[in-house]
Amino acid sequence: LQQLLNDTEKACTLVQDARQMTNLILYGEHIDQVLVLKNGLRQLGLEDSMPKSFRNAVADRTDLCSFLEALQKDGLELSTIDASLYYWDGKKEHRVKRDDSGKRVRELASKYKVVQANRQ
């Protein structure tokens, strides 16, 4: 989170409370900004809106790969999840749509393989 907040190109704003978040969303200039509400699920009363396996996996994780590995360790099959996946290569953000051979990838397991291959 700290790395993301320090990236001036991402224009991150750390929001302290739900009221400030609501005001920024309704009245602020937030297009192309990342708004981060600290403890947001709890503050918005949405803790149970995210599956427990996701809440457990995100705890103390600082990167995408460790999050996905934690999901797998919890027994979640990544091939059953259709999700958009983005990663940061240190210079820019990438949305995973195709593998290195150009084949379209849809489920999270295939997209994760693309990210792993591009990490090295």
PDB file of C-alpha atoms in Angstrom:
ATOM      1  CA  LEU A   1       0.000   0.000   0.000  1.00  0.00           C
ATOM      2  CA  GLN A   2       2.777   2.415   0.881  1.00  0.00           C
ATOM      3  CA  GLN A   3       4.441   1.922  -2.525  1.00  0.00           C
ATOM      4  CA  LEU A   4       1.130   2.634  -4.243  1.00  0.00           C
ATOM      5  CA  LEU A   5       0.538   5.719  -2.106  1.00  0.00           C
ATOM      6  CA  ASN A   6       4.016   7.060  -2.940  1.00  0.00           C
ATOM      7  CA  ASP A   7       3.541   6.676  -6.710  1.00  0.00           C
ATOM      8  CA  THR A   8       2.735  10.179  -7.964  1.00  0.00           C
ATOM      9  CA  GLU A   9       1.425   8.835 -11.292  1.00  0.00           C
ATOM     10  CA  LYS A  10      -1.293   6.903  -9.460  1.00  0.00           C
ATOM     11  CA  ALA A  11      -2.550  10.007  -7.613  1.00  0.00           C
ATOM     12  CA  CYS A  12      -3.486   8.032  -4.492  1.00  0.00           C
ATOM     13  CA  THR A  13      -5.481   9.561  -1.703  1.00  0.00           C
ATOM     14  CA  LEU A  14      -5.616   7.869   1.690  1.00  0.00           C
ATOM     15  CA  VAL A  15      -9.058   8.505   3.176  1.00  0.00           C
ATOM     16  CA  GLN A  16      -9.493   8.222   6.940  1.00  0.00           C
ATOM     17  CA  ASP A  17     -13.249   7.833   7.353  1.00  0.00           C
ATOM     18  CA  ALA A  18     -16.401   6.839   5.489  1.00  0.00           C
ATOM     19  CA  ARG A  19     -17.839  10.370   5.522  1.00  0.00           C
ATOM     20  CA  GLN A  20     -14.742  11.797   3.822  1.00  0.00           C
ATOM     21  CA  MET A  21     -14.860   8.950   1.273  1.00  0.00           C
ATOM     22  CA  THR A  22     -18.508   9.658   0.491  1.00  0.00           C
ATOM     23  CA  ASN A  23     -17.780  13.374   0.039  1.00  0.00           C
ATOM     24  CA  LEU A  24     -14.836  12.658  -2.276  1.00  0.00           C
ATOM     25  CA  ILE A  25     -16.883  10.259  -4.396  1.00  0.00           C
ATOM     26  CA  LEU A  26     -19.934  12.498  -4.635  1.00  0.00           C
ATOM     27  CA  TYR A  27     -18.312  15.925  -4.894  1.00  0.00           C
ATOM     28  CA  GLY A  28     -14.583  15.488  -5.440  1.00  0.00           C
ATOM     29  CA  GLU A  29     -12.288  15.191  -8.413  1.00  0.00           C
ATOM     30  CA  HIS A  30     -11.462  11.498  -8.278  1.00  0.00           C
ATOM     31  CA  ILE A  31     -11.334  10.374 -11.907  1.00  0.00           C
ATOM     32  CA  ASP A  32      -8.026   8.549 -12.542  1.00  0.00           C
ATOM     33  CA  GLN A  33      -7.259   8.589  -8.827  1.00  0.00           C
ATOM     34  CA  VAL A  34      -6.990   5.708  -6.423  1.00  0.00           C
ATOM     35  CA  LEU A  35      -8.965   6.357  -3.252  1.00  0.00           C
ATOM     36  CA  VAL A  36      -8.010   4.111  -0.355  1.00  0.00           C
ATOM     37  CA  LEU A  37     -10.336   3.996   2.647  1.00  0.00           C
ATOM     38  CA  LYS A  38      -8.336   2.633   5.552  1.00  0.00           C
ATOM     39  CA  ASN A  39     -10.221  -0.372   7.002  1.00  0.00           C
ATOM     40  CA  GLY A  40     -12.858   0.410   4.385  1.00  0.00           C
ATOM     41  CA  LEU A  41     -14.916  -2.771   4.581  1.00  0.00           C
ATOM     42  CA  ARG A  42     -15.240  -2.398   8.341  1.00  0.00           C
ATOM     43  CA  GLN A  43     -15.981   1.339   8.188  1.00  0.00           C
ATOM     44  CA  LEU A  44     -18.679   0.838   5.573  1.00  0.00           C
ATOM     45  CA  GLY A  45     -20.242  -2.132   7.376  1.00  0.00           C
ATOM     46  CA  LEU A  46     -19.381  -4.437   4.482  1.00  0.00           C
ATOM     47  CA  GLU A  47     -17.056  -6.930   6.198  1.00  0.00           C
ATOM     48  CA  ASP A  48     -19.299  -9.855   5.311  1.00  0.00           C
ATOM     49  CA  SER A  49     -19.640  -8.782   1.673  1.00  0.00           C
ATOM     50  CA  MET A  50     -16.271 -10.307   0.815  1.00  0.00           C
ATOM     51  CA  PRO A  51     -15.868 -14.086   1.104  1.00  0.00           C
ATOM     52  CA  LYS A  52     -13.978 -15.146   4.220  1.00  0.00           C
ATOM     53  CA  SER A  53     -11.292 -16.864   2.136  1.00  0.00           C
ATOM     54  CA  PHE A  54     -10.563 -13.500   0.448  1.00  0.00           C
ATOM     55  CA  ARG A  55     -10.480 -11.623   3.768  1.00  0.00           C
ATOM     56  CA  ASN A  56      -8.077 -14.214   5.186  1.00  0.00           C
ATOM     57  CA  ALA A  57      -5.874 -14.193   2.093  1.00  0.00           C
ATOM     58  CA  VAL A  58      -5.519 -10.414   1.977  1.00  0.00           C
ATOM     59  CA  ALA A  59      -4.475 -10.120   5.635  1.00  0.00           C
ATOM     60  CA  ASP A  60      -0.798  -9.151   5.891  1.00  0.00           C
ATOM     61  CA  ARG A  61      -0.244  -9.547   2.138  1.00  0.00           C
ATOM     62  CA  THR A  62       1.595  -6.852   0.226  1.00  0.00           C
ATOM     63  CA  ASP A  63       1.470  -8.200  -3.315  1.00  0.00           C
ATOM     64  CA  LEU A  64      -0.816  -9.958  -5.757  1.00  0.00           C
ATOM     65  CA  CYS A  65       1.112 -13.220  -5.964  1.00  0.00           C
ATOM     66  CA  SER A  66       1.175 -13.842  -2.213  1.00  0.00           C
ATOM     67  CA  PHE A  67      -2.567 -13.064  -2.099  1.00  0.00           C
ATOM     68  CA  LEU A  68      -3.336 -15.611  -4.840  1.00  0.00           C
ATOM     69  CA  GLU A  69      -1.049 -18.194  -3.219  1.00  0.00           C
ATOM     70  CA  ALA A  70      -2.928 -17.718   0.062  1.00  0.00           C
ATOM     71  CA  LEU A  71      -6.241 -18.268  -1.739  1.00  0.00           C
ATOM     72  CA  GLN A  72      -4.924 -21.529  -3.149  1.00  0.00           C
ATOM     73  CA  LYS A  73      -3.653 -22.665   0.253  1.00  0.00           C
ATOM     74  CA  ASP A  74      -7.144 -22.008   1.619  1.00  0.00           C
ATOM     75  CA  GLY A  75      -8.487 -24.472  -0.957  1.00  0.00           C
ATOM     76  CA  LEU A  76      -9.898 -22.013  -3.447  1.00  0.00           C
ATOM     77  CA  GLU A  77      -9.521 -23.219  -7.035  1.00  0.00           C
ATOM     78  CA  LEU A  78      -8.331 -20.241  -9.083  1.00  0.00           C
ATOM     79  CA  SER A  79      -9.572 -21.829 -12.300  1.00  0.00           C
ATOM     80  CA  THR A  80     -13.159 -21.365 -11.055  1.00  0.00           C
ATOM     81  CA  ILE A  81     -12.816 -17.585 -10.794  1.00  0.00           C
ATOM     82  CA  ASP A  82     -13.360 -15.189 -13.700  1.00  0.00           C
ATOM     83  CA  ALA A  83     -11.677 -11.937 -12.729  1.00  0.00           C
ATOM     84  CA  SER A  84      -9.847  -8.989 -14.196  1.00  0.00           C
ATOM     85  CA  LEU A  85      -6.218  -9.044 -13.166  1.00  0.00           C
ATOM     86  CA  TYR A  86      -3.727  -6.197 -13.245  1.00  0.00           C
ATOM     87  CA  TYR A  87      -0.096  -6.063 -12.230  1.00  0.00           C
ATOM     88  CA  TRP A  88       2.561  -3.396 -11.931  1.00  0.00           C
ATOM     89  CA  ASP A  89       5.970  -4.092 -13.489  1.00  0.00           C
ATOM     90  CA  GLY A  90       7.696  -1.200 -11.750  1.00  0.00           C
ATOM     91  CA  LYS A  91       7.035   1.152 -14.657  1.00  0.00           C
ATOM     92  CA  LYS A  92       3.405   0.747 -15.640  1.00  0.00           C
ATOM     93  CA  GLU A  93       0.218  -1.168 -14.979  1.00  0.00           C
ATOM     94  CA  HIS A  94      -0.753  -4.117 -17.169  1.00  0.00           C
ATOM     95  CA  ARG A  95      -4.148  -5.758 -17.556  1.00  0.00           C
ATOM     96  CA  VAL A  96      -3.796  -9.470 -18.235  1.00  0.00           C
ATOM     97  CA  LYS A  97      -5.876 -10.478 -21.249  1.00  0.00           C
ATOM     98  CA  ARG A  98      -3.553 -12.820 -23.168  1.00  0.00           C
ATOM     99  CA  ASP A  99      -0.709 -15.179 -22.416  1.00  0.00           C
ATOM    100  CA  ASP A 100       2.749 -14.771 -23.963  1.00  0.00           C
ATOM    101  CA  SER A 101       1.691 -16.743 -27.052  1.00  0.00           C
ATOM    102  CA  GLY A 102      -1.230 -14.352 -27.649  1.00  0.00           C
ATOM    103  CA  LYS A 103      -3.928 -16.800 -26.518  1.00  0.00           C
ATOM    104  CA  ARG A 104      -6.807 -15.125 -24.653  1.00  0.00           C
ATOM    105  CA  VAL A 105      -6.941 -16.045 -20.961  1.00  0.00           C
ATOM    106  CA  ARG A 106     -10.167 -15.832 -18.991  1.00  0.00           C
ATOM    107  CA  GLU A 107      -9.980 -17.527 -15.617  1.00  0.00           C
ATOM    108  CA  LEU A 108      -7.794 -16.373 -12.753  1.00  0.00           C
ATOM    109  CA  ALA A 109      -5.482 -19.431 -12.770  1.00  0.00           C
ATOM    110  CA  SER A 110      -4.358 -18.719 -16.350  1.00  0.00           C
ATOM    111  CA  LYS A 111      -3.951 -15.012 -15.672  1.00  0.00           C
ATOM    112  CA  TYR A 112      -1.876 -15.782 -12.581  1.00  0.00           C
ATOM    113  CA  LYS A 113       0.470 -17.908 -14.726  1.00  0.00           C
ATOM    114  CA  VAL A 114       0.963 -14.922 -17.043  1.00  0.00           C
ATOM    115  CA  VAL A 115       1.841 -12.694 -14.077  1.00  0.00           C
ATOM    116  CA  GLN A 116       4.270 -15.284 -12.690  1.00  0.00           C
ATOM    117  CA  ALA A 117       5.984 -15.595 -16.074  1.00  0.00           C
ATOM    118  CA  ASN A 118       6.397 -11.832 -16.306  1.00  0.00           C
ATOM    119  CA  ARG A 119       7.724 -11.438 -12.750  1.00  0.00           C
ATOM    120  CA  GLN A 120      11.122 -12.854 -13.623  1.00  0.00           C
TER     121      GLN A 120
END
